PDB file of C-alpha atoms and ligand atoms in Angstrom:
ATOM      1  CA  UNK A   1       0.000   0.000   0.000  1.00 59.00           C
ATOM      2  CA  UNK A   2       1.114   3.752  -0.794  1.00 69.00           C
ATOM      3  CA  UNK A   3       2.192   5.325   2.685  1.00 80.00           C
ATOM      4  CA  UNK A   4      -0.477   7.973   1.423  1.00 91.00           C
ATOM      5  CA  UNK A   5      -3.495   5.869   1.384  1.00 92.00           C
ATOM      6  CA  UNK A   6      -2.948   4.902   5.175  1.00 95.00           C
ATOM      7  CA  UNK A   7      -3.098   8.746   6.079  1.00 98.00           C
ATOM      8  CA  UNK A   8      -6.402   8.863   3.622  1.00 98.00           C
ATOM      9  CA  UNK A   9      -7.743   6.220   5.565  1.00 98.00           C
ATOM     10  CA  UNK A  10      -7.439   7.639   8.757  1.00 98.00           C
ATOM     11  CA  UNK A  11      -9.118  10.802   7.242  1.00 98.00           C
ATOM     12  CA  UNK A  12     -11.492   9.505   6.041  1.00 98.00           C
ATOM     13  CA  UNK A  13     -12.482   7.350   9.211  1.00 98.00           C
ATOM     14  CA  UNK A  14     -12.035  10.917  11.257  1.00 98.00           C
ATOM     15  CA  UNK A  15     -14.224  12.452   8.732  1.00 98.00           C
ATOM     16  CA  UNK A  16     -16.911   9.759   9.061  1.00 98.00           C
ATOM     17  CA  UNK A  17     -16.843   9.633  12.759  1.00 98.00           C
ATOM     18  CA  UNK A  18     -16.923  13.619  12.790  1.00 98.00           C
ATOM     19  CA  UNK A  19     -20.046  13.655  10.110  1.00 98.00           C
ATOM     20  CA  UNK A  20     -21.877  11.656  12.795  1.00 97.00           C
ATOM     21  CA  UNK A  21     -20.933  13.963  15.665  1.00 97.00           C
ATOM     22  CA  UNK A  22     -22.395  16.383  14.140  1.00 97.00           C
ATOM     23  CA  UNK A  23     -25.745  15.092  12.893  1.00 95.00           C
ATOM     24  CA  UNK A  24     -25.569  14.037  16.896  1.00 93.00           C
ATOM     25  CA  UNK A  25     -25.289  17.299  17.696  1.00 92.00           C
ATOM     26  CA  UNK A  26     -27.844  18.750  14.902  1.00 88.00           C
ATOM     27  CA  UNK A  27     -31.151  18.114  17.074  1.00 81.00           C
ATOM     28  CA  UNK A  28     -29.446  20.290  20.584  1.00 86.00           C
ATOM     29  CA  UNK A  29     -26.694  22.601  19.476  1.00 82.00           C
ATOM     30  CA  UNK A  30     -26.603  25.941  21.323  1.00 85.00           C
ATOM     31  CA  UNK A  31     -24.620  29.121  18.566  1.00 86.00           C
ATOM     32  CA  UNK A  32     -22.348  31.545  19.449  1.00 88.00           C
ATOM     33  CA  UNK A  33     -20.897  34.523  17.918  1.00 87.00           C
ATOM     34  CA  UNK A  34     -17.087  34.413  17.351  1.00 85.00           C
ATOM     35  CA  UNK A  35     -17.808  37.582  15.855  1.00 83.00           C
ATOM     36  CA  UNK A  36     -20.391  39.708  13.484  1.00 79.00           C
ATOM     37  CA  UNK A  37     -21.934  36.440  11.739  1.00 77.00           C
ATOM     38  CA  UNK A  38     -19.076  33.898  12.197  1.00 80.00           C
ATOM     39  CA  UNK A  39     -21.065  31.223  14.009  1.00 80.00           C
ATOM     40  CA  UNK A  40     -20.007  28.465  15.773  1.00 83.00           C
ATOM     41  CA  UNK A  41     -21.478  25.699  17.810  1.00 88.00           C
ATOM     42  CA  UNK A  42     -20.793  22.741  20.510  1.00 90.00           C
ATOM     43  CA  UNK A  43     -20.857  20.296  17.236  1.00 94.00           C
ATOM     44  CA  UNK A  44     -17.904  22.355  15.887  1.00 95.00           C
ATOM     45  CA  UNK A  45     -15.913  21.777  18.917  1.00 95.00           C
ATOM     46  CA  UNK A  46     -16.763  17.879  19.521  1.00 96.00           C
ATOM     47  CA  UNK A  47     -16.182  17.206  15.783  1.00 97.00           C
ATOM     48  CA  UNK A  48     -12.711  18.809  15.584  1.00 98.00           C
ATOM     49  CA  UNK A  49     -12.413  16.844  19.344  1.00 98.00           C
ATOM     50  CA  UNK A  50     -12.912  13.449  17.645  1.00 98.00           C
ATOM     51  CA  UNK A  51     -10.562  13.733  14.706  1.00 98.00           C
ATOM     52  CA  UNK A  52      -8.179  15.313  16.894  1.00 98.00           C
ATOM     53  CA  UNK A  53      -8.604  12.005  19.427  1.00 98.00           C
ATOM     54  CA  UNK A  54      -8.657   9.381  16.439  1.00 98.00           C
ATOM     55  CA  UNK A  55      -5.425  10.838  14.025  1.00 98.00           C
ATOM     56  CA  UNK A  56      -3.685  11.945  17.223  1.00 98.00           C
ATOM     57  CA  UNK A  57      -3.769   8.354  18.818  1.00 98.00           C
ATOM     58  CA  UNK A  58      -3.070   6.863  15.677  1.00 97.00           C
ATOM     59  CA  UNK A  59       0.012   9.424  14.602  1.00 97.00           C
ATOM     60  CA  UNK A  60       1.479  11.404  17.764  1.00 97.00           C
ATOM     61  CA  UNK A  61       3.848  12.945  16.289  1.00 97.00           C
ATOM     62  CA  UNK A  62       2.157  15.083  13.354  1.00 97.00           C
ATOM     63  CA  UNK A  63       1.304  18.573  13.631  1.00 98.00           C
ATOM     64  CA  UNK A  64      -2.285  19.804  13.911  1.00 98.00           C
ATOM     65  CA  UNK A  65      -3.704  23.050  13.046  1.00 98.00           C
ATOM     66  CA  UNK A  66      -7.721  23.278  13.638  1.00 98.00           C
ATOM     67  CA  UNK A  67     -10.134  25.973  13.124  1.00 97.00           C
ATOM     68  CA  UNK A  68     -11.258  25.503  16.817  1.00 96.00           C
ATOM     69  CA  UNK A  69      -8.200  26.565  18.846  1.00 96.00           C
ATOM     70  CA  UNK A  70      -6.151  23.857  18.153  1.00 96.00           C
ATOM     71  CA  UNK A  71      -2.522  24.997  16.695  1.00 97.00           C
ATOM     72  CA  UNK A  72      -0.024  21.796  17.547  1.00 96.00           C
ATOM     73  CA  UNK A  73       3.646  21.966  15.881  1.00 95.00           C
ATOM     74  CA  UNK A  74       3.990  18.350  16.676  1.00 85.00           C
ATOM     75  CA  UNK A  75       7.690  16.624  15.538  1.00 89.00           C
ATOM     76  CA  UNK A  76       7.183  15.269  12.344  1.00 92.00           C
ATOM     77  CA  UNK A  77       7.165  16.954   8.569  1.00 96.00           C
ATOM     78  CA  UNK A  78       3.565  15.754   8.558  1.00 97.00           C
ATOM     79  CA  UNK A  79       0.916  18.472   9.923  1.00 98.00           C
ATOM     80  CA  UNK A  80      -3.185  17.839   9.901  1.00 98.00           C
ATOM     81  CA  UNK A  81      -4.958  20.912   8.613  1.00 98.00           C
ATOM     82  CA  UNK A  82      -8.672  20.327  10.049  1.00 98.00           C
ATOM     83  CA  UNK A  83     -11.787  22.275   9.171  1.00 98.00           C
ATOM     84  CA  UNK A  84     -14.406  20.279  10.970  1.00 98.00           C
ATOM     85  CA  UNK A  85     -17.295  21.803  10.030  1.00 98.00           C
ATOM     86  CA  UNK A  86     -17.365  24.131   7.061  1.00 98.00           C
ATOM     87  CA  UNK A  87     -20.671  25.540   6.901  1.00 96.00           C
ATOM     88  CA  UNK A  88     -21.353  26.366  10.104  1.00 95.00           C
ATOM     89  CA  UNK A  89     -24.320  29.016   8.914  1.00 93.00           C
ATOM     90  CA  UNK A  90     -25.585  26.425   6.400  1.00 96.00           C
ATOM     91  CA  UNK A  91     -25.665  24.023   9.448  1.00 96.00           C
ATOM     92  CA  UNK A  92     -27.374  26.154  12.095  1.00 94.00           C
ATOM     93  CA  UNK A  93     -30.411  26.689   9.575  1.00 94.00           C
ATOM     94  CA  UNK A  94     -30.175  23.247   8.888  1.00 94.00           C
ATOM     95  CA  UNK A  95     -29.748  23.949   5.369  1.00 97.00           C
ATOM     96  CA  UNK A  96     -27.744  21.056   4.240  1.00 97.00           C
ATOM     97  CA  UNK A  97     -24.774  22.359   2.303  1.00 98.00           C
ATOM     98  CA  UNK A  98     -21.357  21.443   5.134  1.00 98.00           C
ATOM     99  CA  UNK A  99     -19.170  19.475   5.449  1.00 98.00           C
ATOM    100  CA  UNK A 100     -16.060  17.933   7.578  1.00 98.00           C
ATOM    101  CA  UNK A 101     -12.302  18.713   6.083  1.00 98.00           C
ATOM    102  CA  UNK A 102      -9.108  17.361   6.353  1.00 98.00           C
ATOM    103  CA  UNK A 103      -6.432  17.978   4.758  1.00 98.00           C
ATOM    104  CA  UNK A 104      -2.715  16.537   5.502  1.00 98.00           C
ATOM    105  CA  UNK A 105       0.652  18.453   4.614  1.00 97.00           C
ATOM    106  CA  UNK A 106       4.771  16.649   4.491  1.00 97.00           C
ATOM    107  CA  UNK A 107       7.010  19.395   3.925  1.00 95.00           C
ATOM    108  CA  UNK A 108       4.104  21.800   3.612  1.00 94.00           C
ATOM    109  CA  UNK A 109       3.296  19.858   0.202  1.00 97.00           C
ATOM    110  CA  UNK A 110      -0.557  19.047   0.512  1.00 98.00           C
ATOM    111  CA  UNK A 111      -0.367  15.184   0.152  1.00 98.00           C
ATOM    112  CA  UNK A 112      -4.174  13.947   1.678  1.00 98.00           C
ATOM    113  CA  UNK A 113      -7.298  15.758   1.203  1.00 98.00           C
ATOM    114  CA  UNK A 114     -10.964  14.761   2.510  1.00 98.00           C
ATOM    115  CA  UNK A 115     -14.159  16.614   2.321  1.00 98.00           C
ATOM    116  CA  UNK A 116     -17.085  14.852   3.220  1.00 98.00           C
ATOM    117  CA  UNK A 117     -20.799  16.082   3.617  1.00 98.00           C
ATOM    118  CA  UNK A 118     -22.887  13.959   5.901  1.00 98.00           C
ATOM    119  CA  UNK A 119     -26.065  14.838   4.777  1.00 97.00           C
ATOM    120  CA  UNK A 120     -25.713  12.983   1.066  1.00 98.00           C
ATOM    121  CA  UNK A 121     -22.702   9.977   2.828  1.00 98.00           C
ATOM    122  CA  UNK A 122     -20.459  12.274   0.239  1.00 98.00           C
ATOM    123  CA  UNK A 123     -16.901  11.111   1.161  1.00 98.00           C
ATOM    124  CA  UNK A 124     -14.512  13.432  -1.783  1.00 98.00           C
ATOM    125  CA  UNK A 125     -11.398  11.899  -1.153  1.00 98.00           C
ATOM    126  CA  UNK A 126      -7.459  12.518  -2.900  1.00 98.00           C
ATOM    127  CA  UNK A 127      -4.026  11.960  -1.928  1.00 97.00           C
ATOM    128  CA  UNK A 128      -0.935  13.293  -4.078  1.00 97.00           C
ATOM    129  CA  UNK A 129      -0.286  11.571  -7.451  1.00 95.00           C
ATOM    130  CA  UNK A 130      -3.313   9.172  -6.700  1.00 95.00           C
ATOM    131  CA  UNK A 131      -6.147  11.258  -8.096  1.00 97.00           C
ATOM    132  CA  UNK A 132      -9.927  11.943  -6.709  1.00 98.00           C
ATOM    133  CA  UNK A 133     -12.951  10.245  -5.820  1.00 98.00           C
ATOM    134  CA  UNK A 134     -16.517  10.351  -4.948  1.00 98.00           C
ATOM    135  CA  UNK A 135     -17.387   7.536  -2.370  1.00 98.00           C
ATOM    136  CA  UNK A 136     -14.457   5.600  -4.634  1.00 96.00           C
ATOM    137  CA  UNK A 137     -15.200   6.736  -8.113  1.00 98.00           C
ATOM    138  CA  UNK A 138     -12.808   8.705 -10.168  1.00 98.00           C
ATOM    139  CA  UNK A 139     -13.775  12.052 -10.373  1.00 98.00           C
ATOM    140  CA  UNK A 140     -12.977  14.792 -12.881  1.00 98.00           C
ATOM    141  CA  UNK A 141     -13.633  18.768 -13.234  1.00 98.00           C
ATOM    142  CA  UNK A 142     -16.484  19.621 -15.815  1.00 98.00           C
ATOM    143  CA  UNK A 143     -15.769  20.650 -19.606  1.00 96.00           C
ATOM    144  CA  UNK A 144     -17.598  23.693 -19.868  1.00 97.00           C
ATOM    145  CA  UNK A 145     -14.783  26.236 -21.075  1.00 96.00           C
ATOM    146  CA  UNK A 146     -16.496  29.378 -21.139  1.00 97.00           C
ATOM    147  CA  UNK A 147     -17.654  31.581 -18.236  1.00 97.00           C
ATOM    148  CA  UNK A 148     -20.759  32.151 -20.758  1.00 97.00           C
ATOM    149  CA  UNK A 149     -21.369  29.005 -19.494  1.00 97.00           C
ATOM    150  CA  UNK A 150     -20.119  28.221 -16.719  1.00 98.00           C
ATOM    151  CA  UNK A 151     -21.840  28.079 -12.658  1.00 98.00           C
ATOM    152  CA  UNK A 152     -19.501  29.433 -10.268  1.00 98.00           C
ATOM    153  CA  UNK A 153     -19.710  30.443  -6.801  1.00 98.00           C
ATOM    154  CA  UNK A 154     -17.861  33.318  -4.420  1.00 97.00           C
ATOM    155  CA  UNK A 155     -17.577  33.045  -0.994  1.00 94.00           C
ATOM    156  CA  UNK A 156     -17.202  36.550   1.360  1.00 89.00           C
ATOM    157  CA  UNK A 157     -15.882  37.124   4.219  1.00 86.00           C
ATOM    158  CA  UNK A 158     -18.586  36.632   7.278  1.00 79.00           C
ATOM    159  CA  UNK A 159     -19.692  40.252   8.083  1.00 80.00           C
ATOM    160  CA  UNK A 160     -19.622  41.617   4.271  1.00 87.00           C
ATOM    161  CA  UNK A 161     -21.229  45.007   3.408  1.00 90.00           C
ATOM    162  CA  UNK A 162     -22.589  46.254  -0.101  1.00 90.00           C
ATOM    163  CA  UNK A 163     -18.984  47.739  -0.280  1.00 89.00           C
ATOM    164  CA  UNK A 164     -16.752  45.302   0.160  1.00 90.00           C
ATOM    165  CA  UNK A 165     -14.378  44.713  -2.331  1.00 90.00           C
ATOM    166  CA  UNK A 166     -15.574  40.884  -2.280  1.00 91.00           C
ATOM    167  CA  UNK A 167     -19.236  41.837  -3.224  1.00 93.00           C
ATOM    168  CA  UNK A 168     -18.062  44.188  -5.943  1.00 92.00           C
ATOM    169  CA  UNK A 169     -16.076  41.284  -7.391  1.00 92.00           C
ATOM    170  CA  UNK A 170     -19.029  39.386  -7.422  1.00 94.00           C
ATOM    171  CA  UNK A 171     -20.883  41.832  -9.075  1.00 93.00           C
ATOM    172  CA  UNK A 172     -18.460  42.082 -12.164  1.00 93.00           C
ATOM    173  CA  UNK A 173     -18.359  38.591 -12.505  1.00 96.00           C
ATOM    174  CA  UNK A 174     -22.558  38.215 -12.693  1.00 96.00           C
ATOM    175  CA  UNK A 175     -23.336  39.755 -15.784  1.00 95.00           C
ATOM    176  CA  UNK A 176     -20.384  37.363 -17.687  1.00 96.00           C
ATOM    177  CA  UNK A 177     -21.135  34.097 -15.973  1.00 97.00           C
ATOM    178  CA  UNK A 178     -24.518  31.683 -16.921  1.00 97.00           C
ATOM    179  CA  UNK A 179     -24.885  31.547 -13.169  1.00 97.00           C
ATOM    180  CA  UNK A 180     -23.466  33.523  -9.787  1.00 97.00           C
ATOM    181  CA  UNK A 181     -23.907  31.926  -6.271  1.00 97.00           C
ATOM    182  CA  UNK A 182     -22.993  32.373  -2.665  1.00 95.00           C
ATOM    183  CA  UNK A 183     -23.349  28.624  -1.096  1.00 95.00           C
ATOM    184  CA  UNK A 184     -21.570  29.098   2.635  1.00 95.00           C
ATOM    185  CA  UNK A 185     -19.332  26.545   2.484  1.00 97.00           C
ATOM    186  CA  UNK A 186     -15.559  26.783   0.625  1.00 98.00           C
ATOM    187  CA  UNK A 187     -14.600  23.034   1.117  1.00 98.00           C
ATOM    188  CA  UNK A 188     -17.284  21.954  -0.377  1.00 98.00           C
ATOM    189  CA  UNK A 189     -17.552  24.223  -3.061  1.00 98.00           C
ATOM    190  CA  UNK A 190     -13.604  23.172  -3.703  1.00 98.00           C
ATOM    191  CA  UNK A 191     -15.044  18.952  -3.728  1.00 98.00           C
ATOM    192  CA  UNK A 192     -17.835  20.468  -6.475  1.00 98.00           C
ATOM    193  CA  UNK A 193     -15.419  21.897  -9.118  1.00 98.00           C
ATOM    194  CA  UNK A 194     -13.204  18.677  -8.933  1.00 98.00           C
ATOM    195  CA  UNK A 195     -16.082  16.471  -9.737  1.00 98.00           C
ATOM    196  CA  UNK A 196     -17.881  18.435 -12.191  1.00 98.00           C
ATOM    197  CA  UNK A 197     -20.667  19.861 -10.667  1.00 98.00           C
ATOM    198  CA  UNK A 198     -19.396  23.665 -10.425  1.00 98.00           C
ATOM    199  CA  UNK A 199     -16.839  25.500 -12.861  1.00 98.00           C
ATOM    200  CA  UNK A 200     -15.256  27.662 -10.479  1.00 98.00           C
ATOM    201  CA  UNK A 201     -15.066  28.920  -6.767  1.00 98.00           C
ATOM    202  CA  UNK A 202     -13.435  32.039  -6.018  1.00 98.00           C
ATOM    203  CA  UNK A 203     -12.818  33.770  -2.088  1.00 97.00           C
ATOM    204  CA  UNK A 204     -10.275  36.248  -0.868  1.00 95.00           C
ATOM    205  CA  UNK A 205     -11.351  35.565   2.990  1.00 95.00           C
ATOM    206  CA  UNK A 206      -9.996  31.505   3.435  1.00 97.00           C
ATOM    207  CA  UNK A 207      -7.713  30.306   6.040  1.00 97.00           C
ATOM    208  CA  UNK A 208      -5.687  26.748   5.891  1.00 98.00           C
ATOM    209  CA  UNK A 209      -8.222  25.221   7.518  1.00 98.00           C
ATOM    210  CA  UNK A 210     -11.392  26.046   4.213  1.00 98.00           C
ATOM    211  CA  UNK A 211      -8.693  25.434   1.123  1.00 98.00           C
ATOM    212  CA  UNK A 212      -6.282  22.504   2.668  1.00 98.00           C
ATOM    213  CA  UNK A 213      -8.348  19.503   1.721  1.00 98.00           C
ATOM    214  CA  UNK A 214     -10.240  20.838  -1.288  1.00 98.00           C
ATOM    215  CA  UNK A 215      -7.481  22.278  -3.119  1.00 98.00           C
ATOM    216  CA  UNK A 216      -5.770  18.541  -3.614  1.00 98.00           C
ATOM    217  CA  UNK A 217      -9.081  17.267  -4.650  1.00 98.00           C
ATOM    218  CA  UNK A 218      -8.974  20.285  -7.444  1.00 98.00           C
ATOM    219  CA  UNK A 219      -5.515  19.470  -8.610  1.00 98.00           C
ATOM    220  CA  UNK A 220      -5.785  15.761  -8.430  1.00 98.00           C
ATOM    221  CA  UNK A 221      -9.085  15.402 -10.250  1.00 98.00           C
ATOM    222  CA  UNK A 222      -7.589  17.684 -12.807  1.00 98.00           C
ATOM    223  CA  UNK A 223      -9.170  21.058 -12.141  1.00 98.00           C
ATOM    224  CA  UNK A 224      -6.759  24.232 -11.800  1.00 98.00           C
ATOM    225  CA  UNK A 225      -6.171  25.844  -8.677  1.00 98.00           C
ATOM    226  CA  UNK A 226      -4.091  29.395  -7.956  1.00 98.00           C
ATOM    227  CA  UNK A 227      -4.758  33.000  -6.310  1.00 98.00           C
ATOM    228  CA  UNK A 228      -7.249  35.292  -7.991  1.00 97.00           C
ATOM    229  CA  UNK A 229      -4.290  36.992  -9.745  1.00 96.00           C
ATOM    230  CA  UNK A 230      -2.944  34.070 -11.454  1.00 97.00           C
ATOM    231  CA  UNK A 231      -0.187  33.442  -9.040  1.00 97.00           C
ATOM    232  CA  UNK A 232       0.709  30.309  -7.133  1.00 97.00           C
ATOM    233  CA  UNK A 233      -1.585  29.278  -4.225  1.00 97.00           C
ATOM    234  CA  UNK A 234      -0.607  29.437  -1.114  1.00 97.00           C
ATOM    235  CA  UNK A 235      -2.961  28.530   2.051  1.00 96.00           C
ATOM    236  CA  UNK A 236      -1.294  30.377   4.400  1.00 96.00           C
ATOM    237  CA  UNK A 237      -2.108  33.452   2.475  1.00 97.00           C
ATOM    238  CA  UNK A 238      -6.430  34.425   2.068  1.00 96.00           C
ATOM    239  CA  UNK A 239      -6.684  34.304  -1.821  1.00 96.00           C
ATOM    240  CA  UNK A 240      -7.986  31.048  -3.687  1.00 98.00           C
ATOM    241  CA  UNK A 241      -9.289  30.241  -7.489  1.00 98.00           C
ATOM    242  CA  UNK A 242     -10.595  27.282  -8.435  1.00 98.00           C
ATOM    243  CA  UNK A 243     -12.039  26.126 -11.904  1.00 98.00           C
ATOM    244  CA  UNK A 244     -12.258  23.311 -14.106  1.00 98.00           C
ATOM    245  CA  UNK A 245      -8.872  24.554 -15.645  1.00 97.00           C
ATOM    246  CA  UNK A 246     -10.301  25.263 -19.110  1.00 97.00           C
ATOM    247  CA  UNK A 247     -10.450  28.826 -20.352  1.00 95.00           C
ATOM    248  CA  UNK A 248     -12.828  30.193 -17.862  1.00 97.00           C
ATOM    249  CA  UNK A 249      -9.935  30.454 -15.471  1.00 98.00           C
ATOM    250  CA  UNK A 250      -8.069  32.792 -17.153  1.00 97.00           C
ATOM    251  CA  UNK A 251     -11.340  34.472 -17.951  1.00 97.00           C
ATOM    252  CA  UNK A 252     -12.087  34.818 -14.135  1.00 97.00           C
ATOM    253  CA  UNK A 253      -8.532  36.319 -13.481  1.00 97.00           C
ATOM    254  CA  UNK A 254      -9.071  38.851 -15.545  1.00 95.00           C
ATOM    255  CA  UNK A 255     -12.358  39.604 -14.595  1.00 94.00           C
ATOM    256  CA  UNK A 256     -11.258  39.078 -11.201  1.00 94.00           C
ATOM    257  CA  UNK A 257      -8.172  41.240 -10.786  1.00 92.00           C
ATOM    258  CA  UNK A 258     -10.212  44.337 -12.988  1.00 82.00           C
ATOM    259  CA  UNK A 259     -10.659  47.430 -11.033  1.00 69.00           C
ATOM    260  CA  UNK A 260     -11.839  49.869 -13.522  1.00 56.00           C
TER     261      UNK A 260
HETATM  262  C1  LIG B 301     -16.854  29.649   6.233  1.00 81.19           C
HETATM  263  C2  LIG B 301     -17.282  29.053   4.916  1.00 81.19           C
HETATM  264  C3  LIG B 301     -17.765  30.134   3.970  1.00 81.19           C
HETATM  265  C4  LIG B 301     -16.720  31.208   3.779  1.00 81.19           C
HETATM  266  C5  LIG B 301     -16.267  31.784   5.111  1.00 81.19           C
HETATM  267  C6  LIG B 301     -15.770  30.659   6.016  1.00 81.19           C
HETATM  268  P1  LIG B 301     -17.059  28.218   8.504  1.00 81.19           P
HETATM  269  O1  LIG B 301     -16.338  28.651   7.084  1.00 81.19           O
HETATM  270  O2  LIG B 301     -16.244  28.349   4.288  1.00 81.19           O
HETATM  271  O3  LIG B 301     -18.038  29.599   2.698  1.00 81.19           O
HETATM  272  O4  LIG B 301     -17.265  32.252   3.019  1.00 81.19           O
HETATM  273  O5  LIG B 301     -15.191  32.692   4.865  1.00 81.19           O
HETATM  274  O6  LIG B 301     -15.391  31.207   7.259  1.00 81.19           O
HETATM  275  O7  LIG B 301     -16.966  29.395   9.417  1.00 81.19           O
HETATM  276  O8  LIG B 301     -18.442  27.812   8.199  1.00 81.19           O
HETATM  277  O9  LIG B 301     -16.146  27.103   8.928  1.00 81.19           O
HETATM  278 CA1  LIG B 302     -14.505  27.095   7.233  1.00 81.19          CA
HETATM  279 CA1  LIG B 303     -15.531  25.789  10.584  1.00 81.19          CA
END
């Protein structure tokens, strides 16, 4: 076996086991305001608690960094990057569009990348050089080149006004796209351009913790993945494109990075 898949494994058993923690949690959760609209609940906390517990016991001397207070340099080149519960809006209203993500780094190379969304038993899953799947079927980005034709989603930042420069991107790109939406949740909208469903997802307000896991699953189902300027993505830097890698992408850059 690839010493990749064993890590997948493990992510994807902490992602299951953190998918059921919070439907658990779904009938008696109690929100919070980490700020103006940035929500979070107990089920955040026990979620990023149980895939903390399992890849922790099973790898004690990786790194974790969580969304949920948990920063852990650990003594390895390996380091857990763990979203787990993207969504957090979507999941208070019960509108079911989250998900758990995991993503694992060596060297700072993203190597093992899991999104799953309990609600549909959606388990995206990658790992570096092995490609994607859906629940264990290749996946692949979509083939619609233009952005004539193409669905694609933005995501602001939590307390966004009418003049932030995130909604006036979002209002150059409506009038050249077939369709414009704001969905809540990055990782997921990351797992929906590598398998087709979406042609591109755009946001200049991610951390590590909404890009880690998704951005493998863009690169390794073929899809294209970079800053909104074109340059190399980073995670550790707030600025994230991600299309089918077909014209469109260049399209969006442009479109993107205009500020006449
Ligand atoms: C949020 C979602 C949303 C994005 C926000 C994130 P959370 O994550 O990914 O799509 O627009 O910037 O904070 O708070 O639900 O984990
Ligand atoms: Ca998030
Ligand atoms: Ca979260």
């Amino acid at each position: 076996m690839h010493e990749f898949e064993t890590y997948l494994a493990a992510a994807q058993a902490a992602a299951r086991l953190a998918g059921k923690v919070l439907e658990e949690w779904g009938e008696k959760f109690t929100v919070s305001e980490k700020g103006p609209s940035d929500l979070v609940t107990e089920a955040d906390v026990a979620a990023q608690r149980g895939i903390f517990d399992l890849l922790h016991g099973r790898f004690p001397s990786h790194g974790f960094l969580g969304e949920e207070g948990l920063n852990r340099a650990g003594n390895s080149e390996f380091r857990w990057v763990i979203d787990p519960l993207d969504g957090t809006s979507n999941y208070v209203h019960r509108f079911p569009y989250y998900c758990v993500s995991i993503g694992l780094e060596w060297n700072r190379e993203l190597v093992v990348g899991v999104v799953f969304d309990p609600t549909r038993n959606e388990m995206f899953s990658a790992a570096k050089g092995l490609g994607a799947t859906l629940n264990d079927k290749r996946i692949r980005p979509s083939r619609f080149s233009s952005l004539s034709q193409a669905l694609v989603i933005a995501s602001f930042p939590p307390a966004a006004t009418c003049d932030s420069p995130a909604v006036q991107r979002f209002m150059r790109i409506l009038p050249k796209a077939q369709a414009v939406h704001r969905s809540g949740s990055a990782a997921l909208n990351l797992a929906y351009v590598a398998s087709g469903r979406l042609e591109g997802f755009w946001s200049t307000s991610l951390k590590p913790w909404d890009m880690a896991a998704g951005a493998l699953l863009v690169t390794e189902a073929g899809g294209r993945i970079t800053r909104t300027t074109g340059q190399a993505l980073d995670i550790e830097v707030s600025d994230l494109l991600a299309t089918n890698g077909l014209g469109l992408h260049e399209e969006l850059v442009s479109a993107l990075t205009d500020t006449v």
